[in-house]
Coordinates of C-alpha atoms in Angstrom, one line a residue:
M1 CA -6.0 3.5 -39.6
T2 CA -4.7 0.2 -40.8
L3 CA -3.1 -2.5 -38.7
M4 CA 0.3 -1.9 -40.3
A5 CA 0.1 1.9 -39.7
S6 CA -0.9 1.3 -36.1
M7 CA 1.9 -1.1 -35.5
G8 CA 4.4 1.2 -37.2
F9 CA 3.5 4.1 -34.9
L10 CA 3.6 1.8 -31.9
M11 CA 7.1 0.5 -33.0
V12 CA 8.4 4.1 -33.3
A13 CA 6.9 4.9 -29.9
V14 CA 8.5 1.8 -28.3
F15 CA 11.8 2.7 -29.9
M16 CA 11.6 6.3 -28.6
Y17 CA 10.6 5.2 -25.1
L18 CA 13.4 2.7 -24.8
I19 CA 16.2 5.0 -25.8
M20 CA 14.8 8.1 -24.0
S21 CA 14.3 6.2 -20.8
K22 CA 17.8 4.7 -21.2
R23 CA 16.5 1.2 -21.0
M24 CA 18.4 0.4 -24.2
S25 CA 21.1 2.1 -26.2
A26 CA 19.9 3.5 -29.6
M27 CA 22.0 0.9 -31.5
V28 CA 20.5 -2.0 -29.6
A29 CA 16.9 -0.7 -29.9
L30 CA 17.4 0.0 -33.6
M31 CA 18.3 -3.6 -34.2
L32 CA 16.0 -5.5 -31.8
V33 CA 12.7 -3.6 -31.7
P34 CA 11.9 -4.1 -35.4
V35 CA 12.9 -7.8 -35.1
V36 CA 10.4 -8.3 -32.2
F37 CA 7.6 -6.5 -34.1
M38 CA 8.2 -8.4 -37.4
L39 CA 8.2 -11.8 -35.6
S40 CA 5.0 -10.9 -33.7
L41 CA 3.4 -9.9 -37.1
G42 CA 4.4 -13.2 -38.7
F43 CA 7.0 -11.8 -41.1
A44 CA 9.9 -14.1 -39.9
P45 CA 10.6 -15.5 -43.4
Q46 CA 11.0 -12.0 -45.0
L47 CA 12.9 -10.5 -42.0
G48 CA 16.4 -11.4 -43.0
K49 CA 16.0 -10.0 -46.6
W50 CA 14.4 -6.8 -45.5
A51 CA 17.0 -6.2 -42.8
F52 CA 19.9 -6.9 -45.1
D53 CA 18.5 -4.7 -47.8
G54 CA 18.4 -1.8 -45.3
V55 CA 22.0 -2.5 -44.2
K56 CA 23.2 -2.4 -47.8
Q57 CA 21.4 0.8 -48.4
V58 CA 23.2 2.6 -45.5
A59 CA 26.6 1.0 -46.2
P60 CA 28.0 3.9 -48.2
T61 CA 27.0 6.4 -45.5
G62 CA 28.6 4.2 -42.8
I63 CA 31.8 3.9 -44.7
M64 CA 32.0 7.6 -45.4
I65 CA 31.5 8.5 -41.7
C66 CA 34.1 6.0 -40.6
F67 CA 36.8 7.3 -42.9
A68 CA 35.9 10.9 -42.5
I69 CA 36.4 10.7 -38.7
L70 CA 39.7 8.8 -39.3
F71 CA 40.9 11.4 -41.7
F72 CA 40.3 14.4 -39.5
G73 CA 41.5 12.6 -36.5
V74 CA 44.8 11.9 -38.2
M75 CA 45.0 15.6 -39.3
I76 CA 44.4 16.8 -35.7
D77 CA 47.0 14.3 -34.4
A78 CA 49.5 15.4 -37.0
G79 CA 49.0 19.1 -35.9
L80 CA 47.5 20.5 -39.1
F81 CA 45.5 23.0 -37.1
D82 CA 48.3 23.8 -34.5
P83 CA 49.8 26.9 -36.3
L84 CA 46.3 28.4 -36.4
I85 CA 45.7 27.7 -32.7
K86 CA 49.1 29.3 -31.9
K87 CA 48.4 32.2 -34.1
I88 CA 45.0 32.8 -32.4
L89 CA 46.6 32.7 -29.0
Q90 CA 49.2 35.2 -30.1
M91 CA 46.7 37.5 -31.7
V92 CA 44.0 37.7 -29.0
H93 CA 46.4 39.1 -26.3
G94 CA 44.2 40.4 -23.5
D95 CA 41.4 41.9 -25.6
P96 CA 38.1 40.3 -24.7
V97 CA 36.8 40.9 -28.3
K98 CA 39.8 39.1 -29.9
V99 CA 39.6 36.3 -27.3
A100 CA 35.9 35.7 -28.0
V101 CA 36.1 35.9 -31.8
G102 CA 39.3 33.8 -31.8
T103 CA 37.5 31.1 -29.8
A104 CA 34.7 31.0 -32.4
V105 CA 37.2 30.6 -35.3
L106 CA 39.1 27.9 -33.5
A107 CA 35.9 26.0 -32.6
A108 CA 34.8 26.1 -36.2
I109 CA 38.0 24.6 -37.5
V110 CA 38.3 21.9 -34.8
S111 CA 34.7 20.9 -35.4
L112 CA 35.7 19.7 -38.8
D113 CA 36.4 16.2 -37.4
G114 CA 32.7 15.8 -36.6
D115 CA 33.1 14.9 -33.0
G116 CA 31.7 17.3 -30.4
S117 CA 33.8 15.9 -27.5
T118 CA 37.0 16.5 -29.4
T119 CA 35.9 20.0 -30.3
Y120 CA 35.2 20.9 -26.7
M121 CA 38.4 19.3 -25.4
V122 CA 40.7 21.0 -28.0
T123 CA 38.9 24.4 -27.8
C124 CA 38.8 24.5 -24.0
S125 CA 42.4 23.3 -23.7
A126 CA 43.6 26.1 -25.9
M127 CA 41.3 28.9 -24.8
L128 CA 40.1 28.3 -21.2
A129 CA 43.2 29.6 -19.6
V130 CA 43.0 32.7 -21.8
H131 CA 39.3 33.3 -20.9
R132 CA 40.1 32.9 -17.2
R133 CA 43.2 35.1 -17.3
V134 CA 41.3 37.9 -19.0
G135 CA 38.3 37.5 -16.7
L136 CA 35.6 36.9 -19.3
N137 CA 32.1 35.7 -18.3
P138 CA 32.6 31.9 -17.8
L139 CA 29.6 31.2 -19.9
I140 CA 31.0 32.8 -23.1
L141 CA 33.5 30.1 -23.9
P142 CA 31.1 27.1 -23.7
A143 CA 28.3 29.1 -25.4
I144 CA 30.6 29.9 -28.4
A145 CA 31.9 26.3 -28.5
V146 CA 28.5 24.6 -28.5
M147 CA 27.0 27.0 -31.0
Q148 CA 29.9 26.8 -33.5
N149 CA 29.9 23.0 -33.1
S150 CA 26.1 23.1 -33.8
V151 CA 26.9 24.8 -37.1
M152 CA 29.7 22.5 -38.2
N153 CA 27.9 19.4 -36.9
I154 CA 25.8 19.1 -40.1
I155 CA 28.8 18.0 -42.1
P156 CA 28.0 14.5 -43.5
W157 CA 30.3 12.7 -41.0
G158 CA 29.1 14.8 -38.0
G159 CA 26.1 12.6 -37.0
P160 CA 22.8 14.3 -37.9
T161 CA 23.4 14.4 -41.6
G162 CA 24.6 10.9 -41.6
R163 CA 21.4 9.8 -39.9
V164 CA 19.3 11.7 -42.5
L165 CA 21.2 10.1 -45.3
A166 CA 20.8 6.7 -43.8
S167 CA 17.1 7.3 -43.0
L168 CA 16.1 8.5 -46.5
G169 CA 18.6 6.7 -48.6
L170 CA 20.2 9.9 -50.0
E171 CA 23.6 11.1 -51.1
A172 CA 25.5 13.8 -49.2
S173 CA 25.6 15.9 -52.4
E174 CA 21.7 16.1 -52.3
V175 CA 21.5 17.2 -48.7
F176 CA 24.8 18.6 -47.4
V177 CA 26.1 20.6 -50.4
P178 CA 23.0 22.8 -50.7
L179 CA 23.4 23.6 -46.9
I180 CA 27.0 24.8 -47.2
P181 CA 25.8 28.5 -47.5
C182 CA 23.8 28.0 -44.4
M183 CA 26.9 26.8 -42.5
V184 CA 28.7 30.0 -43.7
V185 CA 25.8 32.2 -42.5
G186 CA 25.5 30.3 -39.2
S187 CA 29.3 30.5 -38.5
L188 CA 29.2 34.3 -39.2
W189 CA 26.3 34.6 -36.8
V190 CA 28.3 32.9 -34.1
C191 CA 31.3 35.1 -34.8
F192 CA 29.0 38.2 -34.6
L193 CA 27.7 37.0 -31.2
A194 CA 31.2 36.4 -30.0
Y195 CA 32.1 40.0 -31.1
R196 CA 29.0 41.4 -29.3
W197 CA 29.8 39.5 -26.1
G198 CA 33.5 40.5 -26.4
M199 CA 32.5 44.1 -26.7
Q200 CA 30.3 43.9 -23.6
E201 CA 33.2 42.3 -21.7
R202 CA 35.7 44.9 -23.0
K203 CA 33.5 47.7 -21.5
R204 CA 33.4 45.8 -18.2
L205 CA 37.0 44.7 -18.0
G206 CA 39.1 46.8 -20.4
I207 CA 42.0 45.3 -22.2
L208 CA 44.5 43.3 -20.2
T209 CA 48.2 43.3 -21.2
L210 CA 49.6 39.8 -21.2
D211 CA 53.4 39.6 -20.9
N212 CA 55.6 36.9 -22.5
T213 CA 55.5 34.9 -19.3
A214 CA 51.7 34.8 -19.3
H215 CA 51.7 33.6 -23.0
A216 CA 54.2 30.9 -22.2
E217 CA 52.0 29.7 -19.3
L218 CA 48.9 29.7 -21.5
A219 CA 50.7 27.7 -24.2
A220 CA 51.9 25.2 -21.7
L221 CA 48.4 24.6 -20.4
A222 CA 47.3 23.9 -24.0
E223 CA 50.0 21.2 -24.6
D224 CA 50.1 17.5 -23.7
P225 CA 53.5 15.7 -23.9
E226 CA 51.9 12.6 -25.3
V227 CA 50.0 14.5 -27.9
E228 CA 53.1 16.4 -28.9
K229 CA 54.8 13.1 -29.9
L230 CA 52.3 12.7 -32.7
K231 CA 52.8 16.1 -34.3
R232 CA 54.3 16.3 -37.8
P233 CA 55.1 20.0 -38.3
N234 CA 57.3 19.2 -41.3
M235 CA 54.2 17.8 -43.1
F236 CA 52.1 20.9 -42.6
W237 CA 52.0 22.0 -46.2
A238 CA 51.4 18.5 -47.5
N239 CA 48.5 18.0 -45.0
L240 CA 47.0 21.4 -45.9
T241 CA 47.2 20.6 -49.6
L242 CA 45.7 17.2 -49.2
T243 CA 42.8 18.6 -47.0
T244 CA 42.1 21.4 -49.5
I245 CA 42.0 19.0 -52.5
L246 CA 39.7 16.7 -50.5
M247 CA 37.3 19.5 -49.6
A248 CA 37.2 20.8 -53.2
A249 CA 36.6 17.3 -54.5
L250 CA 33.8 16.8 -51.9
I251 CA 32.0 20.0 -53.0
Y252 CA 32.3 19.3 -56.7
G253 CA 31.3 15.6 -56.3
A254 CA 34.4 14.3 -58.1
L255 CA 34.0 10.9 -56.5
P256 CA 31.5 9.4 -54.0
L257 CA 32.3 10.7 -50.5
A258 CA 33.0 7.3 -49.1
I259 CA 35.7 6.8 -51.7
L260 CA 37.1 10.3 -51.3
F261 CA 37.6 9.8 -47.6
M262 CA 39.0 6.3 -47.9
I263 CA 41.7 7.6 -50.3
G264 CA 42.3 10.7 -48.2
T265 CA 42.7 8.6 -45.0
G266 CA 45.2 6.3 -46.7
L267 CA 47.2 9.2 -48.0
A268 CA 47.1 11.0 -44.6
L269 CA 48.4 7.9 -42.8
L270 CA 51.1 7.4 -45.4
I271 CA 52.3 11.0 -45.3
N272 CA 52.4 11.4 -41.5
Y273 CA 53.0 8.0 -40.0
R274 CA 55.3 5.9 -42.1
T275 CA 55.6 2.7 -40.0
L276 CA 52.9 0.1 -39.8
K277 CA 52.9 0.3 -36.0
E278 CA 52.2 4.1 -36.0
Q279 CA 49.5 3.7 -38.6
Q280 CA 47.7 1.0 -36.6
E281 CA 47.9 3.1 -33.4
R282 CA 46.3 6.0 -35.2
I283 CA 43.5 3.8 -36.6
V284 CA 42.8 2.3 -33.2
A285 CA 42.9 5.6 -31.4
N286 CA 40.6 7.5 -33.9
G287 CA 38.5 4.5 -34.6
A288 CA 37.2 4.8 -31.1
N289 CA 35.4 8.0 -32.1
A290 CA 34.1 6.4 -35.4
M291 CA 32.7 3.2 -34.0
P292 CA 29.7 4.5 -32.1
V293 CA 28.4 6.5 -35.0
V294 CA 29.1 3.9 -37.7
S295 CA 27.5 1.1 -35.7
M296 CA 24.5 3.3 -35.2
V297 CA 24.1 3.8 -38.9
F298 CA 24.3 0.1 -39.7
A299 CA 21.8 -0.6 -36.9
A300 CA 19.5 2.0 -38.4
G301 CA 19.7 0.1 -41.7
I302 CA 17.9 -2.8 -40.1
F303 CA 15.2 -0.5 -38.6
M304 CA 14.6 1.3 -41.9
G305 CA 14.9 -1.8 -44.0
V306 CA 12.2 -3.5 -42.0
M307 CA 9.9 -0.5 -42.1
S308 CA 10.4 -0.1 -45.9
G309 CA 10.2 -3.8 -46.8
S310 CA 7.1 -4.4 -44.8
K311 CA 5.4 -1.3 -46.3
M312 CA 4.9 -0.1 -42.8
V313 CA 6.3 3.3 -43.5
D314 CA 3.8 3.6 -46.5
A315 CA 0.9 2.8 -44.2
M316 CA 2.1 5.4 -41.6
A317 CA 2.5 8.1 -44.3
K318 CA -1.0 7.5 -45.6
A319 CA -2.4 7.9 -42.0
L320 CA -0.4 11.1 -41.5
I321 CA -1.5 12.5 -44.9
A322 CA -5.1 11.9 -44.0
A323 CA -4.6 14.0 -40.9
I324 CA -2.9 16.9 -42.7
P325 CA -5.2 19.5 -44.3
P326 CA -4.7 19.3 -48.1
E327 CA -3.9 23.0 -48.4
L328 CA -0.8 22.5 -46.1
G329 CA 0.5 19.5 -48.1
P330 CA 2.7 21.4 -50.6
H331 CA 4.4 23.2 -47.6
M332 CA 5.6 20.0 -45.9
A333 CA 9.3 20.9 -46.2
F334 CA 8.8 24.3 -44.5
I335 CA 6.5 22.8 -41.9
S336 CA 9.1 20.1 -41.3
A337 CA 11.9 22.6 -40.9
L338 CA 9.9 24.4 -38.2
L339 CA 9.0 21.1 -36.5
S340 CA 12.7 20.1 -36.5
L341 CA 13.6 22.8 -33.9
P342 CA 11.4 21.4 -31.1
G343 CA 11.6 17.9 -32.5
T344 CA 15.4 17.6 -32.3
F345 CA 15.5 19.4 -29.0
F346 CA 13.0 17.3 -27.1
L347 CA 13.9 14.0 -28.9
T348 CA 17.2 12.5 -29.5
N349 CA 18.6 12.6 -33.1
D350 CA 18.1 8.9 -33.4
A351 CA 14.4 9.1 -32.3
Y352 CA 13.7 12.0 -34.7
Y353 CA 15.6 11.0 -37.8
F354 CA 15.0 7.3 -37.7
G355 CA 11.5 7.5 -36.2
V356 CA 9.8 10.7 -37.3
L357 CA 11.6 11.9 -40.5
P358 CA 10.8 8.8 -42.7
V359 CA 7.1 9.3 -42.0
L360 CA 7.2 13.0 -42.7
A361 CA 9.2 12.4 -45.9
K362 CA 6.8 9.8 -47.2
A363 CA 3.9 12.2 -46.5
G364 CA 5.8 15.0 -48.3
A365 CA 6.4 12.8 -51.3
T366 CA 2.6 12.6 -51.9
Y367 CA 2.6 16.3 -52.4
G368 CA 5.6 16.3 -54.7
V369 CA 8.2 17.3 -52.0
S370 CA 11.4 15.5 -52.7
A371 CA 13.1 13.4 -50.0
A372 CA 16.3 15.6 -50.4
E373 CA 14.3 18.7 -49.6
M374 CA 12.7 17.0 -46.6
G375 CA 16.2 15.9 -45.4
R376 CA 17.5 19.4 -45.6
A377 CA 14.5 20.7 -43.7
A378 CA 15.0 18.1 -41.0
L379 CA 18.5 19.5 -40.3
I380 CA 17.3 23.1 -39.7
G381 CA 16.6 22.3 -36.0
Q382 CA 20.3 21.4 -35.3
G383 CA 21.1 25.0 -34.5
A384 CA 19.8 24.4 -30.9
H385 CA 20.0 20.7 -30.6
L386 CA 23.3 20.5 -28.7
L387 CA 21.7 22.5 -25.9
S388 CA 19.2 19.7 -25.3
P389 CA 19.7 17.8 -22.1
L390 CA 19.7 14.6 -24.2
V391 CA 23.1 15.3 -25.7
P392 CA 25.9 13.7 -23.6
S393 CA 28.9 15.7 -25.1
T394 CA 27.4 19.0 -23.8
Y395 CA 27.8 17.6 -20.2
L396 CA 31.5 17.3 -21.0
L397 CA 31.5 20.9 -22.1
V398 CA 29.9 22.3 -18.9
G399 CA 32.2 20.1 -16.9
L400 CA 35.3 21.4 -18.6
N401 CA 34.2 24.9 -18.0
K402 CA 32.8 24.3 -14.5
V403 CA 29.4 26.0 -15.2
E404 CA 25.9 24.8 -14.7
F405 CA 24.0 23.2 -17.6
G406 CA 20.9 25.3 -16.9
D407 CA 22.9 28.5 -16.8
L408 CA 24.4 27.7 -20.3
Q409 CA 20.9 27.1 -21.6
K410 CA 19.6 30.4 -20.4
F411 CA 22.6 32.2 -21.8
A412 CA 22.9 30.5 -25.2
L413 CA 19.5 29.0 -26.1
L414 CA 17.9 32.0 -27.8
P415 CA 21.1 32.8 -29.8
A416 CA 21.3 29.1 -30.8
I417 CA 17.7 29.2 -32.1
G418 CA 18.8 32.2 -34.2
I419 CA 21.2 29.8 -36.0
S420 CA 18.2 27.7 -37.1
L421 CA 16.2 30.7 -38.1
F422 CA 19.1 32.0 -40.2
W423 CA 19.5 28.6 -41.8
L424 CA 15.8 28.5 -42.7
L425 CA 15.9 32.0 -44.1
T426 CA 19.0 31.2 -46.2
S427 CA 17.5 27.9 -47.5
V428 CA 14.3 29.6 -48.5
V429 CA 16.1 32.5 -50.3
L430 CA 18.3 30.0 -52.2
G431 CA 15.4 27.8 -53.1
N432 CA 16.7 24.8 -51.1
I433 CA 13.5 24.7 -49.0
S434 CA 10.2 25.9 -50.6
L435 CA 7.6 27.8 -48.7

């Protein structure tokens, strides 16, 4: 193994150790670890250029994530999804099956903003009182929420896909669009599980009749006076039309995603919040959700730029290729898809996508496997990732529902692994990941 390969693996190991032991945040480690290694190797003169090249490469991804989070944040503030939430509350009544399936549908829609914490807060605020009133198993609500969020989390602005795009220098159309059928299949799987759990609870509890007073109590629990001030019910159809057009343009690739969401955010703010003060308040409020992800992407640009510019990742790939039996080389994408399940569970997304994936992708390229295919394969493991103890937002979920993390894992881990297996099967059938 060459010196550069050895130092590359050591750099990745140091990065993983620092973030997993919580000695550094991922953003700080992504920026500082490569700087220290390059200085120690005598590459100080080239460091600035390599780092800036990497930042420029990930800039479109960072911009896209920023404005996507702002757009969906504004839509949630304006109440675009409120009629659906109210309709779900009206339809579920006291039937455990309807309550469970309604929870799955609601979680899928709220997850469109790409932020797990928001999904859990909105879903639990709307449905927790219903679940408790009907008497459902307290693990059903968090299990449905975490699995549905796992499915929707692979949207480009959700985090994992953004990391893949930044890590491999790809466009969302190459990675995300081919995975849309997988998201549909995964969401249907979660709805099916919700139906099954609901049927089990119906046999145990029967169907509870909720009177109008009970519905009013539940609705009151789901409302916050401060949040209600931001609602724009008279703009519902305008917001729905704008969101529909934006999603259609995204799928068809009418414009780069970053530009689409920049235009969409501008229109969303103009339609719903006319004064400069209101617009600035919404930008500040929703920008708090965007900044951690966006700053991570730009920090990753330094890490990847240094690894690429120094040819470190090339040396690491050659070492990895030498260790892989030649007959397995053409199956790198399928192997990587299987590896992503334990990989993203036992490692953080940052460690896996910024540390492991580039090396796997470089090795796959030697056997003719495209970076886009490797990127899609790397996302397969996301079905169970959110049940990892390394995911902070899941602790918020168990806290909101007053359940134990270990109990949630026992209840939901195998069904969540099923999401990844269905994704892999769908990708293979559609030819997006080759065997």
